[in-house]
Structure formats: C-alpha cells, structure tokens
mmCIF file of C-alpha atoms in Angstrom:
data_model
loop_
_atom_site.group_PDB
_atom_site.id
_atom_site.type_symbol
_atom_site.label_atom_id
_atom_site.label_comp_id
_atom_site.label_asym_id
_atom_site.label_seq_id
_atom_site.Cartn_x
_atom_site.Cartn_y
_atom_site.Cartn_z
ATOM 1 C CA MET O 1222 -56.325 54.192 -28.681
ATOM 2 C CA ALA O 1223 -59.082 51.604 -28.790
ATOM 3 C CA ALA O 1224 -56.662 48.928 -29.494
ATOM 4 C CA GLU O 1225 -54.108 50.071 -26.836
ATOM 5 C CA LYS O 1226 -56.990 50.033 -24.411
ATOM 6 C CA GLY O 1227 -57.946 46.431 -25.305
ATOM 7 C CA ALA O 1228 -54.324 45.177 -24.981
ATOM 8 C CA ASN O 1229 -54.042 46.940 -21.764
ATOM 9 C CA GLN O 1230 -56.951 45.249 -20.432
ATOM 10 C CA SER O 1231 -55.960 41.829 -21.622
ATOM 11 C CA VAL O 1232 -52.632 42.172 -19.916
ATOM 12 C CA GLU O 1233 -54.414 43.111 -16.575
ATOM 13 C CA LYS O 1234 -56.719 40.049 -16.947
ATOM 14 C CA ALA O 1235 -53.673 37.834 -17.681
ATOM 15 C CA ILE O 1236 -51.857 39.122 -14.557
ATOM 16 C CA THR O 1237 -55.211 38.321 -12.655
ATOM 17 C CA VAL O 1238 -55.238 34.992 -13.842
ATOM 18 C CA LEU O 1239 -51.616 34.347 -12.757
ATOM 19 C CA GLU O 1240 -52.585 35.844 -9.267
ATOM 20 C CA THR O 1241 -55.241 33.342 -8.673
ATOM 21 C CA PHE O 1242 -52.462 30.825 -8.246
ATOM 22 C CA SER O 1243 -51.098 32.545 -5.184
ATOM 23 C CA GLY O 1244 -52.785 29.883 -2.912
ATOM 24 C CA GLY O 1245 -50.323 27.278 -4.283
ATOM 25 C CA GLU O 1246 -52.920 24.771 -5.390
ATOM 26 C CA PRO O 1247 -53.651 23.772 -9.012
ATOM 27 C CA MET O 1248 -56.898 24.886 -10.423
ATOM 28 C CA ARG O 1249 -59.650 24.172 -13.073
ATOM 29 C CA VAL O 1250 -60.514 26.771 -15.740
ATOM 30 C CA SER O 1251 -63.811 27.312 -13.787
ATOM 31 C CA ASP O 1252 -61.803 28.008 -10.589
ATOM 32 C CA VAL O 1253 -59.612 30.409 -12.312
ATOM 33 C CA ALA O 1254 -62.719 32.228 -13.825
ATOM 34 C CA ARG O 1255 -64.414 32.486 -10.576
ATOM 35 C CA GLU O 1256 -61.275 33.841 -8.772
ATOM 36 C CA ALA O 1257 -60.346 36.254 -11.423
ATOM 37 C CA GLY O 1258 -64.030 37.516 -11.756
ATOM 38 C CA ILE O 1259 -63.996 36.742 -15.593
ATOM 39 C CA GLY O 1260 -66.067 34.394 -17.977
ATOM 40 C CA GLN O 1261 -64.890 30.891 -18.386
ATOM 41 C CA SER O 1262 -64.146 31.315 -22.049
ATOM 42 C CA THR O 1263 -62.133 34.381 -21.500
ATOM 43 C CA ALA O 1264 -60.060 32.393 -18.640
ATOM 44 C CA SER O 1265 -59.596 29.609 -20.837
ATOM 45 C CA ARG O 1266 -58.257 31.677 -23.804
ATOM 46 C CA LEU O 1267 -55.969 33.445 -21.356
ATOM 47 C CA LEU O 1268 -54.615 30.116 -19.854
ATOM 48 C CA ALA O 1269 -53.834 28.833 -23.344
ATOM 49 C CA THR O 1270 -51.810 31.971 -24.155
ATOM 50 C CA LEU O 1271 -49.967 31.653 -20.721
ATOM 51 C CA GLU O 1272 -49.524 28.097 -21.328
ATOM 52 C CA ALA O 1273 -47.851 28.672 -24.844
ATOM 53 C CA GLY O 1274 -45.359 30.823 -22.981
ATOM 54 C CA GLY O 1275 -44.512 28.528 -20.214
ATOM 55 C CA LEU O 1276 -46.339 30.772 -17.373
ATOM 56 C CA VAL O 1277 -48.666 27.983 -16.714
ATOM 57 C CA GLU O 1278 -48.736 24.459 -17.396
ATOM 58 C CA ARG O 1279 -51.602 21.891 -17.464
ATOM 59 C CA ASP O 1280 -51.726 18.279 -16.328
ATOM 60 C CA PRO O 1281 -53.130 16.124 -19.226
ATOM 61 C CA GLN O 1282 -54.801 13.851 -17.063
ATOM 62 C CA THR O 1283 -56.505 16.037 -14.748
ATOM 63 C CA SER O 1284 -56.657 19.319 -16.887
ATOM 64 C CA LEU O 1285 -55.631 21.286 -13.767
ATOM 65 C CA TYR O 1286 -53.334 24.349 -14.315
ATOM 66 C CA PHE O 1287 -50.421 25.293 -12.217
ATOM 67 C CA LEU O 1288 -47.769 27.775 -12.597
ATOM 68 C CA GLY O 1289 -44.970 27.008 -14.933
ATOM 69 C CA ALA O 1290 -41.219 26.531 -15.043
ATOM 70 C CA GLU O 1291 -40.632 29.858 -16.929
ATOM 71 C CA LEU O 1292 -41.945 31.670 -13.821
ATOM 72 C CA MET O 1293 -39.172 30.226 -12.101
ATOM 73 C CA THR O 1294 -36.633 31.426 -14.489
ATOM 74 C CA LEU O 1295 -38.183 34.792 -14.382
ATOM 75 C CA ALA O 1296 -38.315 34.865 -10.685
ATOM 76 C CA GLY O 1297 -34.638 33.646 -10.348
ATOM 77 C CA ILE O 1298 -33.534 36.598 -12.533
ATOM 78 C CA ALA O 1299 -35.641 39.237 -10.564
ATOM 79 C CA ILE O 1300 -33.988 38.089 -7.210
ATOM 80 C CA ASN O 1301 -30.431 38.136 -8.340
ATOM 81 C CA GLN O 1302 -30.978 41.380 -9.801
ATOM 82 C CA ASN O 1303 -32.155 42.685 -6.523
ATOM 83 C CA ARG O 1304 -29.524 44.396 -4.497
ATOM 84 C CA VAL O 1305 -30.745 43.519 -0.929
ATOM 85 C CA HIS O 1306 -30.471 39.952 -1.918
ATOM 86 C CA ARG O 1307 -27.203 40.202 -3.655
ATOM 87 C CA VAL O 1308 -25.699 41.967 -0.461
ATOM 88 C CA GLY O 1309 -27.475 39.762 2.274
ATOM 89 C CA ARG O 1310 -27.657 36.307 0.849
ATOM 90 C CA GLN O 1311 -24.275 35.091 2.133
ATOM 91 C CA ILE O 1312 -24.540 36.887 5.496
ATOM 92 C CA ALA O 1313 -27.957 35.158 5.971
ATOM 93 C CA GLN O 1314 -26.765 31.702 4.864
ATOM 94 C CA SER O 1315 -23.528 31.833 6.982
ATOM 95 C CA LEU O 1316 -25.388 32.915 10.215
ATOM 96 C CA ALA O 1317 -28.095 29.895 9.577
ATOM 97 C CA GLY O 1318 -25.154 27.617 9.780
ATOM 98 C CA GLU O 1319 -23.507 29.197 12.621
ATOM 99 C CA ILE O 1320 -26.707 29.325 14.994
ATOM 100 C CA GLY O 1321 -28.513 26.375 13.605
ATOM 101 C CA LEU O 1322 -31.742 28.465 13.277
ATOM 102 C CA GLY O 1323 -33.882 29.561 10.203
ATOM 103 C CA VAL O 1324 -32.594 33.205 8.827
ATOM 104 C CA ASN O 1325 -34.738 34.868 6.346
ATOM 105 C CA ILE O 1326 -34.529 38.366 4.287
ATOM 106 C CA ALA O 1327 -37.657 40.003 3.051
ATOM 107 C CA LEU O 1328 -38.364 42.911 0.909
ATOM 108 C CA LEU O 1329 -40.902 45.552 1.864
ATOM 109 C CA ARG O 1330 -43.683 46.065 -0.694
ATOM 110 C CA GLY O 1331 -46.393 48.372 0.715
ATOM 111 C CA ALA O 1332 -48.405 46.472 3.431
ATOM 112 C CA GLU O 1333 -46.714 43.450 2.935
ATOM 113 C CA LEU O 1334 -43.273 41.644 2.768
ATOM 114 C CA VAL O 1335 -42.068 39.375 0.196
ATOM 115 C CA TYR O 1336 -39.233 36.770 1.019
ATOM 116 C CA LEU O 1337 -36.198 37.100 -1.019
ATOM 117 C CA CYS O 1338 -34.427 34.283 0.517
ATOM 118 C CA ASN O 1339 -34.554 31.903 3.574
ATOM 119 C CA PHE O 1340 -31.837 29.358 4.864
ATOM 120 C CA GLU O 1341 -32.548 26.614 7.460
ATOM 121 C CA GLY O 1342 -30.243 25.645 9.844
ATOM 122 C CA PRO O 1343 -30.491 21.890 11.351
ATOM 123 C CA LEU O 1344 -32.528 22.989 14.219
ATOM 124 C CA SER O 1345 -35.161 24.623 11.966
ATOM 125 C CA PRO O 1346 -35.796 22.268 8.970
ATOM 126 C CA LYS O 1347 -38.383 22.952 6.417
ATOM 127 C CA SER O 1348 -39.663 21.085 3.532
ATOM 128 C CA HIS O 1349 -40.420 23.936 1.353
ATOM 129 C CA THR O 1350 -38.959 27.485 0.675
ATOM 130 C CA LEU O 1351 -40.322 30.714 1.812
ATOM 131 C CA MET O 1352 -39.020 32.688 -1.335
ATOM 132 C CA GLY O 1353 -41.446 34.626 -2.937
ATOM 133 C CA GLN O 1354 -44.087 33.989 -0.148
ATOM 134 C CA ARG O 1355 -45.821 37.204 1.062
ATOM 135 C CA VAL O 1356 -46.284 38.119 4.751
ATOM 136 C CA PRO O 1357 -48.275 40.600 6.662
ATOM 137 C CA LEU O 1358 -46.539 43.352 8.565
ATOM 138 C CA HIS O 1359 -48.645 42.987 11.712
ATOM 139 C CA ALA O 1360 -48.332 39.483 12.583
ATOM 140 C CA THR O 1361 -44.459 38.701 11.931
ATOM 141 C CA SER O 1362 -41.401 39.765 13.637
ATOM 142 C CA ILE O 1363 -39.891 40.461 9.990
ATOM 143 C CA GLY O 1364 -42.940 42.546 9.387
ATOM 144 C CA LYS O 1365 -43.112 44.333 12.679
ATOM 145 C CA ALA O 1366 -39.480 45.110 12.242
ATOM 146 C CA THR O 1367 -40.333 47.408 9.248
ATOM 147 C CA LEU O 1368 -42.994 49.270 11.120
ATOM 148 C CA ILE O 1369 -40.413 50.999 13.157
ATOM 149 C CA GLY O 1370 -40.286 53.483 10.524
ATOM 150 C CA THR O 1371 -43.962 54.392 10.482
ATOM 151 C CA ASN O 1372 -46.122 56.481 12.632
ATOM 152 C CA ARG O 1373 -49.920 55.642 13.553
ATOM 153 C CA GLU O 1374 -51.287 57.546 10.673
ATOM 154 C CA LYS O 1375 -49.320 55.679 8.120
ATOM 155 C CA ARG O 1376 -49.958 52.378 9.807
ATOM 156 C CA LEU O 1377 -53.820 53.013 9.680
ATOM 157 C CA ARG O 1378 -53.128 53.602 5.960
ATOM 158 C CA LEU O 1379 -51.143 50.871 5.257
ATOM 159 C CA LEU O 1380 -53.065 48.503 7.542
ATOM 160 C CA PRO O 1381 -56.846 49.451 7.867
ATOM 161 C CA GLU O 1382 -57.608 45.944 8.996
ATOM 162 C CA LEU O 1383 -55.535 43.680 11.202
ATOM 163 C CA PRO O 1384 -56.785 40.238 10.486
ATOM 164 C CA GLY O 1385 -56.062 37.367 13.022
ATOM 165 C CA PHE O 1386 -54.109 34.319 12.219
ATOM 166 C CA THR O 1387 -53.716 32.924 15.762
ATOM 167 C CA GLU O 1388 -55.093 33.574 19.101
ATOM 168 C CA ALA O 1389 -51.756 35.438 19.693
ATOM 169 C CA THR O 1390 -52.094 37.889 16.688
ATOM 170 C CA ILE O 1391 -52.107 41.702 17.239
ATOM 171 C CA THR O 1392 -55.758 42.604 15.900
ATOM 172 C CA THR O 1393 -56.094 46.122 17.288
ATOM 173 C CA HIS O 1394 -54.221 49.453 16.316
ATOM 174 C CA GLU O 1395 -53.729 50.207 20.067
ATOM 175 C CA ALA O 1396 -51.910 47.028 20.633
ATOM 176 C CA LEU O 1397 -50.060 47.515 17.519
ATOM 177 C CA ASP O 1398 -49.038 50.988 18.565
ATOM 178 C CA ARG O 1399 -47.578 49.721 22.121
ATOM 179 C CA GLU O 1400 -45.721 46.943 20.020
ATOM 180 C CA VAL O 1401 -44.160 49.184 17.521
ATOM 181 C CA ALA O 1402 -43.070 51.626 20.322
ATOM 182 C CA LEU O 1403 -41.439 48.558 22.238
ATOM 183 C CA THR O 1404 -39.844 47.206 19.043
ATOM 184 C CA ALA O 1405 -38.284 50.692 18.281
ATOM 185 C CA ARG O 1406 -36.888 51.054 21.926
ATOM 186 C CA ARG O 1407 -35.028 47.698 21.816
ATOM 187 C CA GLY O 1408 -34.259 47.747 18.005
ATOM 188 C CA TYR O 1409 -35.828 44.483 17.256
ATOM 189 C CA ALA O 1410 -39.177 42.854 17.108
ATOM 190 C CA ILE O 1411 -40.449 39.511 18.544
ATOM 191 C CA GLU O 1412 -43.018 37.136 17.597
ATOM 192 C CA VAL O 1413 -44.402 34.107 19.198
ATOM 193 C CA GLU O 1414 -46.936 32.116 17.521
ATOM 194 C CA GLU O 1415 -48.684 35.099 16.138
ATOM 195 C CA PHE O 1416 -48.855 33.974 12.475
ATOM 196 C CA VAL O 1417 -47.803 30.229 12.766
ATOM 197 C CA LEU O 1418 -48.302 28.112 15.598
ATOM 198 C CA GLY O 1419 -45.279 26.343 17.142
ATOM 199 C CA ARG O 1420 -42.770 28.965 15.731
ATOM 200 C CA ALA O 1421 -41.128 32.062 17.237
ATOM 201 C CA SER O 1422 -38.894 34.743 15.507
ATOM 202 C CA THR O 1423 -36.921 37.903 16.138
ATOM 203 C CA ALA O 1424 -36.333 40.512 13.541
ATOM 204 C CA ALA O 1425 -34.435 43.830 12.663
ATOM 205 C CA PRO O 1426 -34.977 46.450 9.742
ATOM 206 C CA ILE O 1427 -32.604 46.675 6.842
ATOM 207 C CA LEU O 1428 -31.892 50.426 5.710
ATOM 208 C CA ASP O 1429 -30.720 51.539 2.320
ATOM 209 C CA ARG O 1430 -28.168 54.362 1.553
ATOM 210 C CA SER O 1431 -30.725 57.090 2.271
ATOM 211 C CA GLY O 1432 -31.583 55.491 5.725
ATOM 212 C CA LYS O 1433 -35.177 54.320 4.581
ATOM 213 C CA ILE O 1434 -36.265 50.899 5.828
ATOM 214 C CA VAL O 1435 -36.345 48.627 2.767
ATOM 215 C CA ALA O 1436 -36.370 45.040 4.214
ATOM 216 C CA ALA O 1437 -35.821 43.003 7.175
ATOM 217 C CA VAL O 1438 -34.030 40.019 8.384
ATOM 218 C CA SER O 1439 -35.307 37.721 10.782
ATOM 219 C CA ILE O 1440 -33.952 34.357 12.921
ATOM 220 C CA SER O 1441 -36.739 31.920 13.417
ATOM 221 C CA GLY O 1442 -37.530 28.464 14.240
ATOM 222 C CA PRO O 1443 -39.710 25.882 16.289
ATOM 223 C CA LEU O 1444 -40.467 26.947 19.770
ATOM 224 C CA THR O 1445 -38.571 23.947 20.879
ATOM 225 C CA ALA O 1446 -35.493 25.052 19.248
ATOM 226 C CA ILE O 1447 -35.555 29.051 19.481
ATOM 227 C CA ASP O 1448 -36.500 29.496 23.185
ATOM 228 C CA LEU O 1449 -36.960 33.330 23.166
ATOM 229 C CA GLU O 1450 -37.536 33.539 26.853
ATOM 230 C CA ALA O 1451 -33.970 32.323 27.580
ATOM 231 C CA ARG O 1452 -32.131 33.464 24.345
ATOM 232 C CA GLY O 1453 -34.382 36.589 23.399
ATOM 233 C CA ALA O 1454 -31.631 39.150 24.186
ATOM 234 C CA GLU O 1455 -28.865 37.143 22.606
ATOM 235 C CA LEU O 1456 -30.638 36.563 19.387
ATOM 236 C CA GLY O 1457 -31.957 40.147 19.324
ATOM 237 C CA ARG O 1458 -28.220 41.399 19.476
ATOM 238 C CA THR O 1459 -27.367 38.941 16.576
ATOM 239 C CA VAL O 1460 -30.210 39.908 14.287
ATOM 240 C CA VAL O 1461 -29.537 43.619 14.804
ATOM 241 C CA GLU O 1462 -25.922 43.085 13.871
ATOM 242 C CA THR O 1463 -26.919 41.016 11.044
ATOM 243 C CA ALA O 1464 -29.269 43.939 9.727
ATOM 244 C CA ASP O 1465 -26.645 46.497 10.170
ATOM 245 C CA ARG O 1466 -24.038 44.592 8.231
ATOM 246 C CA ILE O 1467 -26.549 44.360 5.228
ATOM 247 C CA SER O 1468 -27.345 47.846 5.615
ATOM 248 C CA SER O 1469 -23.743 48.898 5.492
ATOM 249 C CA GLY O 1470 -23.421 46.780 2.285
ATOM 250 C CA LEU O 1471 -26.301 48.757 0.939
ATOM 251 C CA GLY O 1472 -24.322 52.164 1.588
ATOM 252 C CA TYR O 1473 -26.048 53.219 4.770
ATOM 253 C CA GLN O 1474 -23.536 54.953 7.184
ATOM 254 C CA GLY O 1475 -25.677 55.701 10.154
ATOM 255 C CA PRO O 1476 -27.790 58.762 11.012
ATOM 256 C CA ALA O 1477 -26.458 61.991 9.374
#
C-alpha cells in the first residue's frame, strides 16, 4: 500500500510539472519547481523522466525545458477520438471557408472550455492554433453559450470568481445573470472585446443525444471584419444552424 501511495504521488507530481508549461513559455528547472511547489531536486528528477518519455524536451544550449513532441501525438489521438470533433470538424472547416471568418469548436470541461479545433478564413488569419487552449466561460461567447443550460446556483458553484480580462469583461454575477437570460432568449451568445481586445464573436451550444450541452461552436474575427452591429443577427442564425447540425450528428433529435 505504501508503494502504491508513493507511485500515485509521483504521478500526481509529474502531472503538476507538465501543467506548469501551460503558459506556453520554456522554463528552467527552478521555474518548474517554484510553479509546481516542489523541491528543485524533485523537479529535476521528474523532468528527466518526462524527457526520457518524450513528454518534455530540453534545449542543450539554454537548458530550458519545453513540452515534447510525444504530447502532440497523444493530443492528436485524443482529439481524433472525440466524437464532437469527428462530427463537427468538416462542418466548421467548410463554414470558415464560406464566410471568411474564424470558426471554432470547444469542449465543455467544468468551469472552462477546451478548443478542439479552429479554422481561420481569409478575413480572420491567425499565426497560431487555438487547439487545446482553455478559455473561461464568462468572458467568451463560446463559453457564455454553454451557460444557457445553468441556473444561478450552478453558476455560483462553477464560477465563484469572475476575473476581468478587459474593461468589457463581465465581472459580477448580476451582470452575468442578465447576459445568460438574454443569450437564452435569442439562442446565441455575443462577445465584443471581453476576452481579447480587437476581436468579437458569436456562439451557440452543441447538445449530445440526451440534450445535454457538451460543447459550443463560435464564429469569430477582428472587429474590422466581423462587424456584429451590422451582421449580428445574420451570424447568430448561422452559428445556431451550425450548432444544430453538429448536435444532430451527435444524435440529438430535439426536445422530447
């Protein structure tokens, strides 16, 4: 039992070490130890083990560690096994090419969403992929779309704090209550510079066979291209129709 407990603790520490790289920057052993809350010798030993498995890599010149290529293989397998991704990928890609804007699908995980895929149209280019990135529920349209299926009590449990990212971010539950009610009435969520300056988006929830909200799809782009004031209703209808197609592919047949 003692050996099993020790092994479990080692696995937990290794997971914590990997999570310290979520900021996207290479790190020294001392940085990893500080972020993970472990001793430097422990961090060094765990990093060596993870490096041997290809989960992290080390720059021989700077001795900085970064996430390894093996994680890309595992991430690709995990994403391709996901049913929402399998059903929605081609739908999202085709829509991005049709409207010229970004189309994104994200999976609901507790108080966050994790991007499964994103496709950028010519009007909304990006130099990086959103795949795997986490986003908050209260500050993005794709997150707010999933809150349609919650009441205030659940939102307070999920989101005890509402951190601000820009001056436009919703930071009180009273304001979030109003936003969720408005989103539920019109069937889609809207976000303008609440998470990232200069960008806007609209999103709708994706439902599984049982009618549970499991993900969301969004249309996004720079303010210069998306123009929600003029096209908000049109893009809202489009994103709802797209979400409905993906939900149907997951087996959802409408309210019982």
